[in-house]
């Protein structure tokens, strides 16, 4: 099934920011576009706004003047729904209310031809439910664009329970022809991005609620150690706390209040207080004129040890060994036991594994990094029982490696490690349930929320049992079910590695 021909009309219903953005994308792909809104005069205003936006692109040198003029000539505001009769595709971007969407598409079915593809841009409602009353539900799909639609490449192509394979394929091909990067997924709460992204916010908020660290420090660790472009506190301030919490609650409710998706009480209080983020002047951080964003906690300078002993294989943190040697720290190796770095006085520096420092004698944990060489900050966790000498030596060690050090509370799994483990678990579960392919999940998370790696790629990098082992330890500390590994992750952990399968064959 090929993409919809560029000579065919695309109709967009709803003229808000998203509707206008989708109309612009279709226009620049070469389609005639009809804009419709139920509010009188709104479609004409939206068409004018899109035309002005095209003009600004010309002024900035991003669009050829002739191309812009041709696009403006193909843009038609519609005052009546009946004017959409010739559309080959109708994309809806109206209010997120199920009865309103159902009423619209029921009316459209009486107007458009039977081969017209119908699509909803919903981000929170069930595609299956929207199509429920339709006479031909097989031609109905979700086309979830990300805001701003003209700039962000990702489009989630969502198949409802009754969607025909040919319709989903045609929608995918059309989005690709428009220059987008489409991914296919089943009709599940949150689709790909909003389902799998929940731990990025939830684990940061949990660390804060557990007294592990303040928002500025958590954000800095996830950026400078984890490689994420923004921290979850600053990102939700940008999105809007009310919007982000509403998505979280929607996914939680849709999964029958699964502990995997429990909302944050701290975020609820933020919303109740009217601190919605940048748009209200205050969220997790202040934004009023003259205010300063809090700085992350950074430990003062400490002396590094001259000699350490590395016990066992540090796994994802093995790069730290070479870095210590390059920094002039003498390294002895013991192949069995561990994994940990033995510091002077026999204190231990241990990679985050989901346990807490208080469980052991004189232990400091250090967090997972996307790239230990490239990271500019590292988080350390210690209990009240950890000796000051051991914590100082651990701090000085990473400072000698060129890192800022943030000492956080003794929370299991720390910050980056528990976040990545949960992302890996939700991705593995989604693949096992045929929500989407592993490749599409990684594409969606990199393009939709700008993650440094897709969760499936991260799992391959860290090892097939890394996330399962860490979550198992977390589950022992917090046996609420939130950290219980999915069946998919359990199977992945115990699966025979491919190299062994080839050898045994």
mmCIF file of C-alpha atoms in Angstrom, residues 170-451:
data_model
loop_
_atom_site.group_PDB
_atom_site.id
_atom_site.type_symbol
_atom_site.label_atom_id
_atom_site.label_comp_id
_atom_site.label_asym_id
_atom_site.label_seq_id
_atom_site.Cartn_x
_atom_site.Cartn_y
_atom_site.Cartn_z
ATOM 1 C CA UNK A 170 -1.058 3.517 4.139
ATOM 2 C CA UNK A 171 -0.947 5.936 7.079
ATOM 3 C CA UNK A 172 2.681 4.955 7.779
ATOM 4 C CA UNK A 173 3.669 5.443 4.140
ATOM 5 C CA UNK A 174 1.927 8.816 4.001
ATOM 6 C CA UNK A 175 3.704 10.095 7.125
ATOM 7 C CA UNK A 176 7.013 8.916 5.668
ATOM 8 C CA UNK A 177 6.245 10.677 2.374
ATOM 9 C CA UNK A 178 5.672 13.863 4.363
ATOM 10 C CA UNK A 179 9.252 13.664 5.608
ATOM 11 C CA UNK A 180 8.359 12.321 9.041
ATOM 12 C CA UNK A 181 9.769 9.304 10.861
ATOM 13 C CA UNK A 182 6.739 7.093 11.539
ATOM 14 C CA UNK A 183 6.688 4.210 14.010
ATOM 15 C CA UNK A 184 3.924 1.649 14.310
ATOM 16 C CA UNK A 185 2.293 0.634 17.545
ATOM 17 C CA UNK A 186 -0.789 -1.049 18.912
ATOM 18 C CA UNK A 187 -3.538 0.848 20.711
ATOM 19 C CA UNK A 188 -2.173 0.832 24.260
ATOM 20 C CA UNK A 189 -2.392 3.558 26.933
ATOM 21 C CA UNK A 190 0.210 6.200 26.158
ATOM 22 C CA UNK A 191 1.130 4.458 22.860
ATOM 23 C CA UNK A 192 4.947 4.174 22.825
ATOM 24 C CA UNK A 193 6.423 7.416 24.120
ATOM 25 C CA UNK A 194 3.951 8.378 26.826
ATOM 26 C CA UNK A 195 3.850 4.803 28.111
ATOM 27 C CA UNK A 196 7.560 4.102 28.281
ATOM 28 C CA UNK A 197 8.658 7.603 29.348
ATOM 29 C CA UNK A 198 6.817 7.505 32.683
ATOM 30 C CA UNK A 199 9.833 6.308 34.768
ATOM 31 C CA UNK A 200 11.938 9.250 33.617
ATOM 32 C CA UNK A 201 9.627 11.488 35.628
ATOM 33 C CA UNK A 202 8.410 9.022 38.233
ATOM 34 C CA UNK A 203 11.806 7.835 39.485
ATOM 35 C CA UNK A 204 13.155 11.369 39.776
ATOM 36 C CA UNK A 205 10.094 12.420 41.738
ATOM 37 C CA UNK A 206 10.421 9.305 43.926
ATOM 38 C CA UNK A 207 14.077 10.078 44.723
ATOM 39 C CA UNK A 208 12.980 13.588 45.716
ATOM 40 C CA UNK A 209 10.103 12.290 47.860
ATOM 41 C CA UNK A 210 12.439 9.759 49.502
ATOM 42 C CA UNK A 211 14.734 12.600 50.562
ATOM 43 C CA UNK A 212 17.506 11.511 48.242
ATOM 44 C CA UNK A 213 18.238 14.831 46.561
ATOM 45 C CA UNK A 214 16.731 18.180 45.592
ATOM 46 C CA UNK A 215 15.280 18.801 42.105
ATOM 47 C CA UNK A 216 18.267 20.795 40.813
ATOM 48 C CA UNK A 217 20.694 18.038 41.791
ATOM 49 C CA UNK A 218 18.555 15.247 40.315
ATOM 50 C CA UNK A 219 18.240 17.169 37.048
ATOM 51 C CA UNK A 220 21.991 17.796 36.920
ATOM 52 C CA UNK A 221 22.806 14.113 37.514
ATOM 53 C CA UNK A 222 20.438 12.942 34.774
ATOM 54 C CA UNK A 223 21.869 15.497 32.340
ATOM 55 C CA UNK A 224 25.563 15.415 33.147
ATOM 56 C CA UNK A 225 25.844 11.760 34.130
ATOM 57 C CA UNK A 226 22.908 10.091 32.359
ATOM 58 C CA UNK A 227 23.245 12.032 29.107
ATOM 59 C CA UNK A 228 19.624 13.236 28.968
ATOM 60 C CA UNK A 229 19.115 16.629 27.331
ATOM 61 C CA UNK A 230 16.933 17.945 30.148
ATOM 62 C CA UNK A 231 16.185 16.826 33.667
ATOM 63 C CA UNK A 232 12.632 15.756 34.544
ATOM 64 C CA UNK A 233 11.979 18.689 36.885
ATOM 65 C CA UNK A 234 12.937 21.359 34.353
ATOM 66 C CA UNK A 235 11.216 19.406 31.570
ATOM 67 C CA UNK A 236 7.895 19.113 33.397
ATOM 68 C CA UNK A 237 8.115 22.828 34.213
ATOM 69 C CA UNK A 238 8.401 23.408 30.462
ATOM 70 C CA UNK A 239 5.589 20.995 29.566
ATOM 71 C CA UNK A 240 3.342 22.219 32.382
ATOM 72 C CA UNK A 241 2.892 20.306 35.630
ATOM 73 C CA UNK A 242 -0.847 20.004 35.041
ATOM 74 C CA UNK A 243 -0.321 18.556 31.557
ATOM 75 C CA UNK A 244 2.396 16.105 32.621
ATOM 76 C CA UNK A 245 0.471 14.933 35.666
ATOM 77 C CA UNK A 246 -2.706 14.481 33.625
ATOM 78 C CA UNK A 247 -0.866 12.179 31.209
ATOM 79 C CA UNK A 248 0.622 10.229 34.120
ATOM 80 C CA UNK A 249 -2.773 9.793 35.764
ATOM 81 C CA UNK A 250 -4.363 8.810 32.455
ATOM 82 C CA UNK A 251 -1.790 6.066 31.863
ATOM 83 C CA UNK A 252 -2.077 4.920 35.505
ATOM 84 C CA UNK A 253 -5.884 4.744 35.309
ATOM 85 C CA UNK A 254 -5.792 3.042 31.911
ATOM 86 C CA UNK A 255 -3.549 0.316 33.337
ATOM 87 C CA UNK A 256 -6.041 -0.213 36.178
ATOM 88 C CA UNK A 257 -3.828 1.743 38.615
ATOM 89 C CA UNK A 258 -0.815 -0.484 38.198
ATOM 90 C CA UNK A 259 1.970 0.295 40.719
ATOM 91 C CA UNK A 260 4.330 0.653 37.736
ATOM 92 C CA UNK A 261 2.669 3.972 36.874
ATOM 93 C CA UNK A 262 1.766 5.473 40.272
ATOM 94 C CA UNK A 263 1.630 9.306 40.075
ATOM 95 C CA UNK A 264 3.704 11.541 42.333
ATOM 96 C CA UNK A 265 2.082 13.089 45.404
ATOM 97 C CA UNK A 266 4.648 15.899 45.313
ATOM 98 C CA UNK A 267 3.649 16.747 41.743
ATOM 99 C CA UNK A 268 -0.037 16.630 42.724
ATOM 100 C CA UNK A 269 0.628 19.192 45.458
ATOM 101 C CA UNK A 270 2.464 21.365 42.938
ATOM 102 C CA UNK A 271 -0.552 21.323 40.636
ATOM 103 C CA UNK A 272 -2.952 21.999 43.505
ATOM 104 C CA UNK A 273 -0.892 25.029 44.527
ATOM 105 C CA UNK A 274 -1.050 26.482 41.001
ATOM 106 C CA UNK A 275 2.689 26.127 40.459
ATOM 107 C CA UNK A 276 2.381 24.789 36.940
ATOM 108 C CA UNK A 277 5.844 25.643 35.665
ATOM 109 C CA UNK A 278 7.072 28.302 33.292
ATOM 110 C CA UNK A 279 3.577 29.334 32.228
ATOM 111 C CA UNK A 280 2.625 30.264 35.795
ATOM 112 C CA UNK A 281 6.002 31.712 36.791
ATOM 113 C CA UNK A 282 6.791 28.932 39.261
ATOM 114 C CA UNK A 283 6.917 25.160 39.229
ATOM 115 C CA UNK A 284 9.673 23.037 40.688
ATOM 116 C CA UNK A 285 11.800 26.122 40.053
ATOM 117 C CA UNK A 286 11.021 29.867 40.103
ATOM 118 C CA UNK A 287 10.810 31.750 36.800
ATOM 119 C CA UNK A 288 9.761 35.244 37.827
ATOM 120 C CA UNK A 289 12.014 38.097 36.783
ATOM 121 C CA UNK A 290 14.927 38.486 39.144
ATOM 122 C CA UNK A 291 14.787 34.929 40.514
ATOM 123 C CA UNK A 292 17.651 32.477 40.213
ATOM 124 C CA UNK A 293 17.353 28.774 39.557
ATOM 125 C CA UNK A 294 18.843 26.721 42.419
ATOM 126 C CA UNK A 295 22.261 25.185 41.778
ATOM 127 C CA UNK A 296 22.850 21.437 42.134
ATOM 128 C CA UNK A 297 24.666 20.158 45.181
ATOM 129 C CA UNK A 298 28.360 19.800 44.356
ATOM 130 C CA UNK A 299 30.817 18.389 46.899
ATOM 131 C CA UNK A 300 33.837 20.498 47.893
ATOM 132 C CA UNK A 301 37.316 19.314 46.823
ATOM 133 C CA UNK A 302 38.665 16.183 48.469
ATOM 134 C CA UNK A 303 41.927 14.271 48.117
ATOM 135 C CA UNK A 304 42.016 11.238 45.839
ATOM 136 C CA UNK A 305 43.571 7.965 47.023
ATOM 137 C CA UNK A 306 47.003 7.080 45.642
ATOM 138 C CA UNK A 307 46.180 3.375 45.331
ATOM 139 C CA UNK A 308 42.970 1.351 44.953
ATOM 140 C CA UNK A 309 42.140 -2.306 44.395
ATOM 141 C CA UNK A 310 39.538 -3.219 41.793
ATOM 142 C CA UNK A 311 37.766 -6.428 42.794
ATOM 143 C CA UNK A 312 35.923 -8.284 40.034
ATOM 144 C CA UNK A 313 34.518 -6.904 36.784
ATOM 145 C CA UNK A 314 32.868 -3.497 37.185
ATOM 146 C CA UNK A 315 30.626 -4.211 34.179
ATOM 147 C CA UNK A 316 29.221 -0.981 32.690
ATOM 148 C CA UNK A 317 31.660 0.993 34.886
ATOM 149 C CA UNK A 318 34.772 -0.870 33.723
ATOM 150 C CA UNK A 319 35.948 2.268 31.873
ATOM 151 C CA UNK A 320 36.586 3.853 35.284
ATOM 152 C CA UNK A 321 39.569 1.500 35.775
ATOM 153 C CA UNK A 322 41.472 2.863 32.780
ATOM 154 C CA UNK A 323 40.502 6.408 33.750
ATOM 155 C CA UNK A 324 42.003 5.948 37.224
ATOM 156 C CA UNK A 325 45.235 4.617 35.775
ATOM 157 C CA UNK A 326 45.428 7.530 33.335
ATOM 158 C CA UNK A 327 44.904 9.941 36.241
ATOM 159 C CA UNK A 328 47.902 8.486 38.084
ATOM 160 C CA UNK A 329 46.053 6.330 40.623
ATOM 161 C CA UNK A 330 47.780 2.991 41.076
ATOM 162 C CA UNK A 331 45.316 0.165 40.426
ATOM 163 C CA UNK A 332 45.642 -3.390 41.687
ATOM 164 C CA UNK A 333 43.258 -6.049 40.343
ATOM 165 C CA UNK A 334 41.633 -9.032 42.000
ATOM 166 C CA UNK A 335 39.701 -11.051 39.435
ATOM 167 C CA UNK A 336 37.284 -12.880 41.767
ATOM 168 C CA UNK A 337 34.642 -11.326 43.997
ATOM 169 C CA UNK A 338 33.178 -7.849 43.892
ATOM 170 C CA UNK A 339 32.367 -5.908 41.919
ATOM 171 C CA UNK A 340 33.767 -2.935 43.837
ATOM 172 C CA UNK A 341 36.718 -0.603 44.167
ATOM 173 C CA UNK A 342 38.477 -1.053 47.517
ATOM 174 C CA UNK A 343 39.584 2.286 48.944
ATOM 175 C CA UNK A 344 42.252 2.927 51.595
ATOM 176 C CA UNK A 345 40.951 1.719 54.974
ATOM 177 C CA UNK A 346 39.035 -1.086 53.213
ATOM 178 C CA UNK A 347 35.959 0.999 52.409
ATOM 179 C CA UNK A 348 34.237 0.022 49.163
ATOM 180 C CA UNK A 349 33.087 2.055 46.165
ATOM 181 C CA UNK A 350 30.353 0.015 44.461
ATOM 182 C CA UNK A 351 28.446 0.489 41.160
ATOM 183 C CA UNK A 352 24.727 1.139 41.749
ATOM 184 C CA UNK A 353 22.936 -2.210 41.981
ATOM 185 C CA UNK A 354 19.584 -1.411 43.576
ATOM 186 C CA UNK A 355 20.778 -1.945 47.139
ATOM 187 C CA UNK A 356 21.483 0.642 49.837
ATOM 188 C CA UNK A 357 24.691 1.567 51.592
ATOM 189 C CA UNK A 358 23.151 1.013 55.030
ATOM 190 C CA UNK A 359 22.974 -2.721 54.333
ATOM 191 C CA UNK A 360 26.776 -2.971 54.386
ATOM 192 C CA UNK A 361 29.806 -1.800 56.319
ATOM 193 C CA UNK A 362 31.519 1.283 54.951
ATOM 194 C CA UNK A 363 30.150 1.301 51.393
ATOM 195 C CA UNK A 364 29.698 4.191 48.967
ATOM 196 C CA UNK A 365 27.624 3.615 45.822
ATOM 197 C CA UNK A 366 28.232 5.439 42.530
ATOM 198 C CA UNK A 367 25.615 5.944 39.843
ATOM 199 C CA UNK A 368 25.366 4.603 36.314
ATOM 200 C CA UNK A 369 26.681 6.915 33.570
ATOM 201 C CA UNK A 370 25.819 6.913 29.890
ATOM 202 C CA UNK A 371 29.529 7.382 29.230
ATOM 203 C CA UNK A 372 31.884 7.496 32.199
ATOM 204 C CA UNK A 373 34.535 9.313 30.165
ATOM 205 C CA UNK A 374 32.171 11.920 28.810
ATOM 206 C CA UNK A 375 30.172 12.434 32.011
ATOM 207 C CA UNK A 376 30.901 15.694 33.818
ATOM 208 C CA UNK A 377 29.124 14.762 37.039
ATOM 209 C CA UNK A 378 28.736 11.619 39.116
ATOM 210 C CA UNK A 379 26.404 10.899 42.008
ATOM 211 C CA UNK A 380 27.565 9.108 45.158
ATOM 212 C CA UNK A 381 25.324 7.641 47.871
ATOM 213 C CA UNK A 382 26.334 6.765 51.422
ATOM 214 C CA UNK A 383 24.597 6.020 54.692
ATOM 215 C CA UNK A 384 25.163 7.614 58.087
ATOM 216 C CA UNK A 385 27.254 4.554 58.956
ATOM 217 C CA UNK A 386 29.721 5.155 56.117
ATOM 218 C CA UNK A 387 32.991 6.540 57.431
ATOM 219 C CA UNK A 388 33.778 10.142 56.430
ATOM 220 C CA UNK A 389 37.202 8.955 55.243
ATOM 221 C CA UNK A 390 35.654 6.512 52.763
ATOM 222 C CA UNK A 391 33.185 9.085 51.427
ATOM 223 C CA UNK A 392 35.956 11.675 51.100
ATOM 224 C CA UNK A 393 38.206 9.197 49.261
ATOM 225 C CA UNK A 394 35.366 8.263 46.858
ATOM 226 C CA UNK A 395 34.612 11.933 46.260
ATOM 227 C CA UNK A 396 38.259 12.787 45.657
ATOM 228 C CA UNK A 397 38.675 9.843 43.312
ATOM 229 C CA UNK A 398 35.968 11.017 40.917
ATOM 230 C CA UNK A 399 37.068 14.633 41.245
ATOM 231 C CA UNK A 400 40.544 13.557 40.101
ATOM 232 C CA UNK A 401 38.844 11.987 37.081
ATOM 233 C CA UNK A 402 37.491 15.446 36.231
ATOM 234 C CA UNK A 403 33.959 15.009 37.549
ATOM 235 C CA UNK A 404 31.762 17.205 39.691
ATOM 236 C CA UNK A 405 30.428 15.047 42.514
ATOM 237 C CA UNK A 406 26.927 15.173 43.981
ATOM 238 C CA UNK A 407 26.484 13.259 47.228
ATOM 239 C CA UNK A 408 22.858 12.143 47.557
ATOM 240 C CA UNK A 409 20.901 10.233 50.178
ATOM 241 C CA UNK A 410 21.053 6.486 50.558
ATOM 242 C CA UNK A 411 18.281 5.666 48.070
ATOM 243 C CA UNK A 412 18.251 2.251 46.364
ATOM 244 C CA UNK A 413 19.257 2.328 42.718
ATOM 245 C CA UNK A 414 20.340 5.965 42.964
ATOM 246 C CA UNK A 415 19.124 8.205 40.116
ATOM 247 C CA UNK A 416 20.297 7.253 36.627
ATOM 248 C CA UNK A 417 20.524 3.506 37.319
ATOM 249 C CA UNK A 418 16.974 3.045 38.600
ATOM 250 C CA UNK A 419 15.575 5.279 35.854
ATOM 251 C CA UNK A 420 17.311 3.357 33.070
ATOM 252 C CA UNK A 421 16.389 -0.023 34.605
ATOM 253 C CA UNK A 422 12.704 0.926 34.655
ATOM 254 C CA UNK A 423 12.830 2.243 31.080
ATOM 255 C CA UNK A 424 14.386 -1.046 29.978
ATOM 256 C CA UNK A 425 11.722 -3.046 31.801
ATOM 257 C CA UNK A 426 8.787 -1.142 30.290
ATOM 258 C CA UNK A 427 10.343 -1.404 26.818
ATOM 259 C CA UNK A 428 10.895 -5.155 27.147
ATOM 260 C CA UNK A 429 7.298 -5.581 28.303
ATOM 261 C CA UNK A 430 5.995 -3.512 25.376
ATOM 262 C CA UNK A 431 7.954 -5.580 22.848
ATOM 263 C CA UNK A 432 6.724 -8.841 24.405
ATOM 264 C CA UNK A 433 3.113 -7.643 24.227
ATOM 265 C CA UNK A 434 3.462 -6.634 20.553
ATOM 266 C CA UNK A 435 2.887 -2.973 21.341
ATOM 267 C CA UNK A 436 5.738 -2.100 18.987
ATOM 268 C CA UNK A 437 8.974 -3.518 17.660
ATOM 269 C CA UNK A 438 12.228 -3.025 19.542
ATOM 270 C CA UNK A 439 13.562 -0.818 16.744
ATOM 271 C CA UNK A 440 10.436 1.363 16.682
ATOM 272 C CA UNK A 441 10.545 1.779 20.459
ATOM 273 C CA UNK A 442 14.148 2.966 20.339
ATOM 274 C CA UNK A 443 13.387 5.328 17.450
ATOM 275 C CA UNK A 444 10.356 6.724 19.279
ATOM 276 C CA UNK A 445 12.229 7.368 22.527
ATOM 277 C CA UNK A 446 15.178 9.012 20.811
ATOM 278 C CA UNK A 447 13.063 11.230 18.544
ATOM 279 C CA UNK A 448 9.969 11.727 20.702
ATOM 280 C CA UNK A 449 11.670 12.644 23.982
ATOM 281 C CA UNK A 450 15.286 13.059 22.859
ATOM 282 C CA UNK A 451 16.770 10.228 24.919
#
